[in-house]
Tab-separated table of C-alpha atoms in Angstrom:
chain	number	residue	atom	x	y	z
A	1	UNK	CA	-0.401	-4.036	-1.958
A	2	UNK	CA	0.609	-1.809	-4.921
A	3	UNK	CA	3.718	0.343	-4.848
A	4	UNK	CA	3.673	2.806	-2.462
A	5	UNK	CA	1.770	-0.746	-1.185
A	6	UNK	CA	2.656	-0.938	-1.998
A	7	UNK	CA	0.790	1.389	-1.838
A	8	UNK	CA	-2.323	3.498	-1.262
A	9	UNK	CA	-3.881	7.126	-3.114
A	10	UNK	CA	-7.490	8.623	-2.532
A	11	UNK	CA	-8.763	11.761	-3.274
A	12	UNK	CA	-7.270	14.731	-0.861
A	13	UNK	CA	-10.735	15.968	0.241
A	14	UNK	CA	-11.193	15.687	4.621
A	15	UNK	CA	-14.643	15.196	6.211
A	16	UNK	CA	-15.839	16.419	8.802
A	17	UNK	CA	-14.459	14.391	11.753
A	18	UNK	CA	-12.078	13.080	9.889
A	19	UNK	CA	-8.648	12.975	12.106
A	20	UNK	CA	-6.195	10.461	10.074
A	21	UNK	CA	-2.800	11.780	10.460
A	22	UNK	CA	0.796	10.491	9.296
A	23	UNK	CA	3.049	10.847	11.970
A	24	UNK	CA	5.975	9.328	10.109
A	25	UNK	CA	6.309	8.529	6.449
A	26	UNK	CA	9.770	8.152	5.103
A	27	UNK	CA	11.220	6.777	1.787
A	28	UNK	CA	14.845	5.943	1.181
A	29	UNK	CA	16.263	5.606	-2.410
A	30	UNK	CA	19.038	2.921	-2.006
A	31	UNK	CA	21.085	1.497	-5.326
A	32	UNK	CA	19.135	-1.440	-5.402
A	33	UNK	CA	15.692	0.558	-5.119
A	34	UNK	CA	13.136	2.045	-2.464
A	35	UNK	CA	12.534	1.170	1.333
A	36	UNK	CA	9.335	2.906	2.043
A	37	UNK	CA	8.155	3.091	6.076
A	38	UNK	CA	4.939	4.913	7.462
A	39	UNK	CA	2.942	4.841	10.600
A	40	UNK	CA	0.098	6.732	11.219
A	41	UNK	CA	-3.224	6.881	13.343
A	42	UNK	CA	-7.224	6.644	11.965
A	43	UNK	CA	-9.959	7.378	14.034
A	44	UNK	CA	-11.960	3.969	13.210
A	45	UNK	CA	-12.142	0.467	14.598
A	46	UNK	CA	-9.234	-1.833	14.252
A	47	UNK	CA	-11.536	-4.795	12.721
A	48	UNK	CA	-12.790	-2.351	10.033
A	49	UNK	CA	-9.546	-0.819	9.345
A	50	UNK	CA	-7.882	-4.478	8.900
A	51	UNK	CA	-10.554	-5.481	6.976
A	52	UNK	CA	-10.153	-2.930	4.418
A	53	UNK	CA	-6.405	-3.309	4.013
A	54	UNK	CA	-7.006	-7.476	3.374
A	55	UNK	CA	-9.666	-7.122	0.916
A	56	UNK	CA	-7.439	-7.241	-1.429
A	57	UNK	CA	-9.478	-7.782	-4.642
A	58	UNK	CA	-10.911	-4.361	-3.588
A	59	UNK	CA	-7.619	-2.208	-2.702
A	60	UNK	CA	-8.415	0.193	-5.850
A	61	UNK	CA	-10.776	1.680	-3.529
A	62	UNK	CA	-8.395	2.735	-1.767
A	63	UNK	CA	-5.842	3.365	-4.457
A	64	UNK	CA	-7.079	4.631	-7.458
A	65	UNK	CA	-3.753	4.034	-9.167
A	66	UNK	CA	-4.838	1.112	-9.235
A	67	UNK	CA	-6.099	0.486	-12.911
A	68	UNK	CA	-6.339	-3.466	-12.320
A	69	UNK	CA	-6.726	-6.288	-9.641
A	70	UNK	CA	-6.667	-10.184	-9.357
A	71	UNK	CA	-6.559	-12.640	-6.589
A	72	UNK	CA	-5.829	-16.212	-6.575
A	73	UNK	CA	-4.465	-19.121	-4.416
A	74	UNK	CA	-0.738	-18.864	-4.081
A	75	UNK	CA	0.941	-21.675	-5.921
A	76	UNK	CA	2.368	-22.737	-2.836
A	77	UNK	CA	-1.091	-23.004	-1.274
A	78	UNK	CA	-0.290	-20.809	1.711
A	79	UNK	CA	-2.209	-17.210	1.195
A	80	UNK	CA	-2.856	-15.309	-1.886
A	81	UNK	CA	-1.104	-14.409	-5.234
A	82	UNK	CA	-2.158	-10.863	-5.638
A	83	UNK	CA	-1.580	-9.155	-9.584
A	84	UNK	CA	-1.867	-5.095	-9.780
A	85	UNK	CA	-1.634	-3.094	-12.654
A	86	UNK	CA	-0.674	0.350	-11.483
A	87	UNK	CA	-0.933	3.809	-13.824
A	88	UNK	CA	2.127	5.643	-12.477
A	89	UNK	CA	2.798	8.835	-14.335
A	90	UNK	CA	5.704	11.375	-14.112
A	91	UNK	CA	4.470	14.953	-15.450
A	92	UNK	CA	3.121	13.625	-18.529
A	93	UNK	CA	4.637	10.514	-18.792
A	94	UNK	CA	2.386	7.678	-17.858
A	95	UNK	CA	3.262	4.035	-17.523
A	96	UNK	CA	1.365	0.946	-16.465
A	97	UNK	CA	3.090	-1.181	-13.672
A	98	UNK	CA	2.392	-4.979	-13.247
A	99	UNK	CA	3.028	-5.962	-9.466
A	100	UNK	CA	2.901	-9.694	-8.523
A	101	UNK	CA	2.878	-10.405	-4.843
A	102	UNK	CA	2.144	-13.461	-2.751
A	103	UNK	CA	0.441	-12.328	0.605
A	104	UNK	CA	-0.109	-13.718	3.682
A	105	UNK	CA	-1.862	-13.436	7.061
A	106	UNK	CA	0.546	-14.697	9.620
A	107	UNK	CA	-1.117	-13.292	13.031
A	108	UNK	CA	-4.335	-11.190	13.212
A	109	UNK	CA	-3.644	-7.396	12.018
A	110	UNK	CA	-0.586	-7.938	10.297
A	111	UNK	CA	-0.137	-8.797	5.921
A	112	UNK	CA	3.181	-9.361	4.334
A	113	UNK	CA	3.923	-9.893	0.755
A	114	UNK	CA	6.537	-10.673	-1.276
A	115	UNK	CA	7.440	-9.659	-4.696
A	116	UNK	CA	7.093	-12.602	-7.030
A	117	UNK	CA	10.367	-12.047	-9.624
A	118	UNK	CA	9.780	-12.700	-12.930
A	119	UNK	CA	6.293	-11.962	-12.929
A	120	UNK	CA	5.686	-8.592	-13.293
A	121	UNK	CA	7.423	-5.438	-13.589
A	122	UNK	CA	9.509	-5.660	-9.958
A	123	UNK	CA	12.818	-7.576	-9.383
A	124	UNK	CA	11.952	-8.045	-5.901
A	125	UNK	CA	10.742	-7.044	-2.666
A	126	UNK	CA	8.520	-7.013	0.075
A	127	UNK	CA	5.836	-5.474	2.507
A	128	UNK	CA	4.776	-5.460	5.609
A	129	UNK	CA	1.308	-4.386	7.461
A	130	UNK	CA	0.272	-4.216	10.824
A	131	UNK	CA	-2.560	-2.317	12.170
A	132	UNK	CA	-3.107	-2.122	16.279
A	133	UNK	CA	-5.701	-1.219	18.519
A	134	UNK	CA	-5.581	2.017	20.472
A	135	UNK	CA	-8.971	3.146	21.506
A	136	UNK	CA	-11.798	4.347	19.188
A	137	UNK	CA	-8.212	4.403	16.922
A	138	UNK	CA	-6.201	2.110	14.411
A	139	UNK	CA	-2.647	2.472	14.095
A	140	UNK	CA	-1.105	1.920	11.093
A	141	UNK	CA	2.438	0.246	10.591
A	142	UNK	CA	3.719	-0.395	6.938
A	143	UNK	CA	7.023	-0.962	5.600
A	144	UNK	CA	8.017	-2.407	1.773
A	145	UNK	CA	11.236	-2.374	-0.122
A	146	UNK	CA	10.892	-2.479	-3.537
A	147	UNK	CA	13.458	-3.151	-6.355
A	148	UNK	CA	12.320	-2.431	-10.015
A	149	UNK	CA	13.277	-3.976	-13.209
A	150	UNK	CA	13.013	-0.992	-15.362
A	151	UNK	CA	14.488	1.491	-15.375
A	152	UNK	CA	14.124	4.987	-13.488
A	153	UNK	CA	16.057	8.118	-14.013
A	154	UNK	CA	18.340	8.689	-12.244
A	155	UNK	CA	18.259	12.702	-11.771
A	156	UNK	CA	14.232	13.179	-11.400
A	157	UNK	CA	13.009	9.120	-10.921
A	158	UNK	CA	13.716	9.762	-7.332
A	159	UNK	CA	12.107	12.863	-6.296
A	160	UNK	CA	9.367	11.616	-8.461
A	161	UNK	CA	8.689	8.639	-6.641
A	162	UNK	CA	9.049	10.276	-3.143
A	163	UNK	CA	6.764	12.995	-3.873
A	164	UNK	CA	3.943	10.273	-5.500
A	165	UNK	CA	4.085	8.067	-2.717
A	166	UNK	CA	4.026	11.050	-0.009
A	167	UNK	CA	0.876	12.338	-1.485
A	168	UNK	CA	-0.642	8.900	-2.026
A	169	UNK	CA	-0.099	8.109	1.468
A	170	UNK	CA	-1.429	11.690	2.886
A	171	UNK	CA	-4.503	11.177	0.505
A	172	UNK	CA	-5.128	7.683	1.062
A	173	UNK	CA	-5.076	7.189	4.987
A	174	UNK	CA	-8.014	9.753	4.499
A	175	UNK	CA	-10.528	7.410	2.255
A	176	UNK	CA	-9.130	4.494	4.604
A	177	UNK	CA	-10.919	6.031	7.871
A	178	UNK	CA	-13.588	7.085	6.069
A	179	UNK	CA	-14.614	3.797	4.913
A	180	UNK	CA	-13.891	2.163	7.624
A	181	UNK	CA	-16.400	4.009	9.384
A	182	UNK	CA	-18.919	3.523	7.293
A	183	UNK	CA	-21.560	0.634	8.537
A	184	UNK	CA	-20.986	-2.930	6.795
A	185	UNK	CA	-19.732	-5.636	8.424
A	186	UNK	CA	-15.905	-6.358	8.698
A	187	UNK	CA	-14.594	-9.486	6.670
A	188	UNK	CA	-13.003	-11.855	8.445
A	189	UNK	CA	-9.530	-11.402	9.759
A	190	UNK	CA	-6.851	-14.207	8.488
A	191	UNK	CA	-4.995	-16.300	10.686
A	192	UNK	CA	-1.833	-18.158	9.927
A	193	UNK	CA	-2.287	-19.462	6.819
C-alpha cells in the first residue's frame, strides 16, 4: 500500500453512475512524519472492492504512482512482503520512493502493513484497511502513519504532500468503483494468516 497507501491515484475523469465520494480525508504533519485517515463510500460490491485493494501485485492500477511492484512471502512466514517504487514529484522535482511493507489479512475486509525499516526509503510506519458492507455499497476505512528517512522541506514538503495525497485519494476512489464493477471474478479474501 504505497504512500498515500499508502496510497492510491487514478485519473480524475467520473463515469456515468459513478457515485464514490470521500466523506472524510484528513492528513496530519506531526515531527516524526504523516498520519493520514480517510473513509469514504463506492457504489460496488464489498467482495470486489476488497479484492482489488489485496491484489497487491496489481495496486498500480489503481495508483499510477506506482512505477514498480513485488510480492513475496514475508520472512516471518505470516502474509506478504510487499516492495513499491513510487514516482513522487514536487513541481518539477521528481523522486523515486522505495516502500517495503509486510501485509497481512487478519479478519476478512481488513489489510494492515507495516513499514519494514531499513529497507526502503521509510523509517517506519504503518496502515490500516478495512472495507464494510452497506448495501449495493463498500465503505472504505484507511488509516497509515508514515515516518520518512529523507528528508522533506520543511516550508513547502508539507503542503506538498497534503495536496498529493488529497488528489490521489479524490482520483483514485474513482478507478476503485469503477473496476470493481466491472465483471471478473473476485480473488479470494484472506483470513488470518
Amino acid at each position: 500500500m504505497a504512500f498515500g497507501a499508502g496510497i492510491l491515484l487514478a485519473t480524475a475523469t467520473a463515469s456515468i453512475g459513478i457515485a464514490a465520494q470521500i466523506d472524510t480525508l484528513t492528513i496530519t504533519h506531526r515531527d516524526d512524519g504523516y498520519r493520514i485517515a480517510f473513509d469514504g463510500v463506492v457504489d460496488a460490491p464489498t467482495p470486489q472492492v476488497y479484492a482489488l485493494l489485496a491484489d497487491y501485485a496489481r495496486l498500480g492500477k489503481l495508483n499510477p504512482v506506482i512505477t514498480a511492484m513485488s510480492v513475496d512471502i514475508a520472512p516471518s512466514g505470516r502474509g506478504d512482503r510487499v516492495r513499491s517504487v513510487i514516482e513522487a514529484c514536487i513541481w518539477f522535482f521528481c523522486r523515486q520512493i522505495v516502500q517495503v511493507e509486510d501485509v497481512t489479512e487478519p479478519s476478512p475486509n481488513t489489510i494492515v502493513a507495516h513499514i519494514v525499516p531499513g529497507a526502503g526509503d521509510f523509517e517506519s510506519g504503518s496502515c490500516f484497511w478495512r472495507v464494510t458492507n452497506e448495501g449495493p455499497r463498500t465503505r472504505l476505512h484507511y488509516e497509515a502513519v508514515r515516518v520518512a528517512a529523507f528528508w522533506i522541506p520543511p516550508l513547502i514538503g508539507p503542503w506538498a504532500i497534503n495536496r498529493s495525497v488529497r488528489e490521489q485519494f479524490e482520483s483514485s476512489i474513482v478507478i476503485l468503483e469503477r473496476l470493481a464493477n466491472q465483471k471478473s471474478p473476485p480473488r479470494q479474501q484472506g483470513g488470518a494468516d
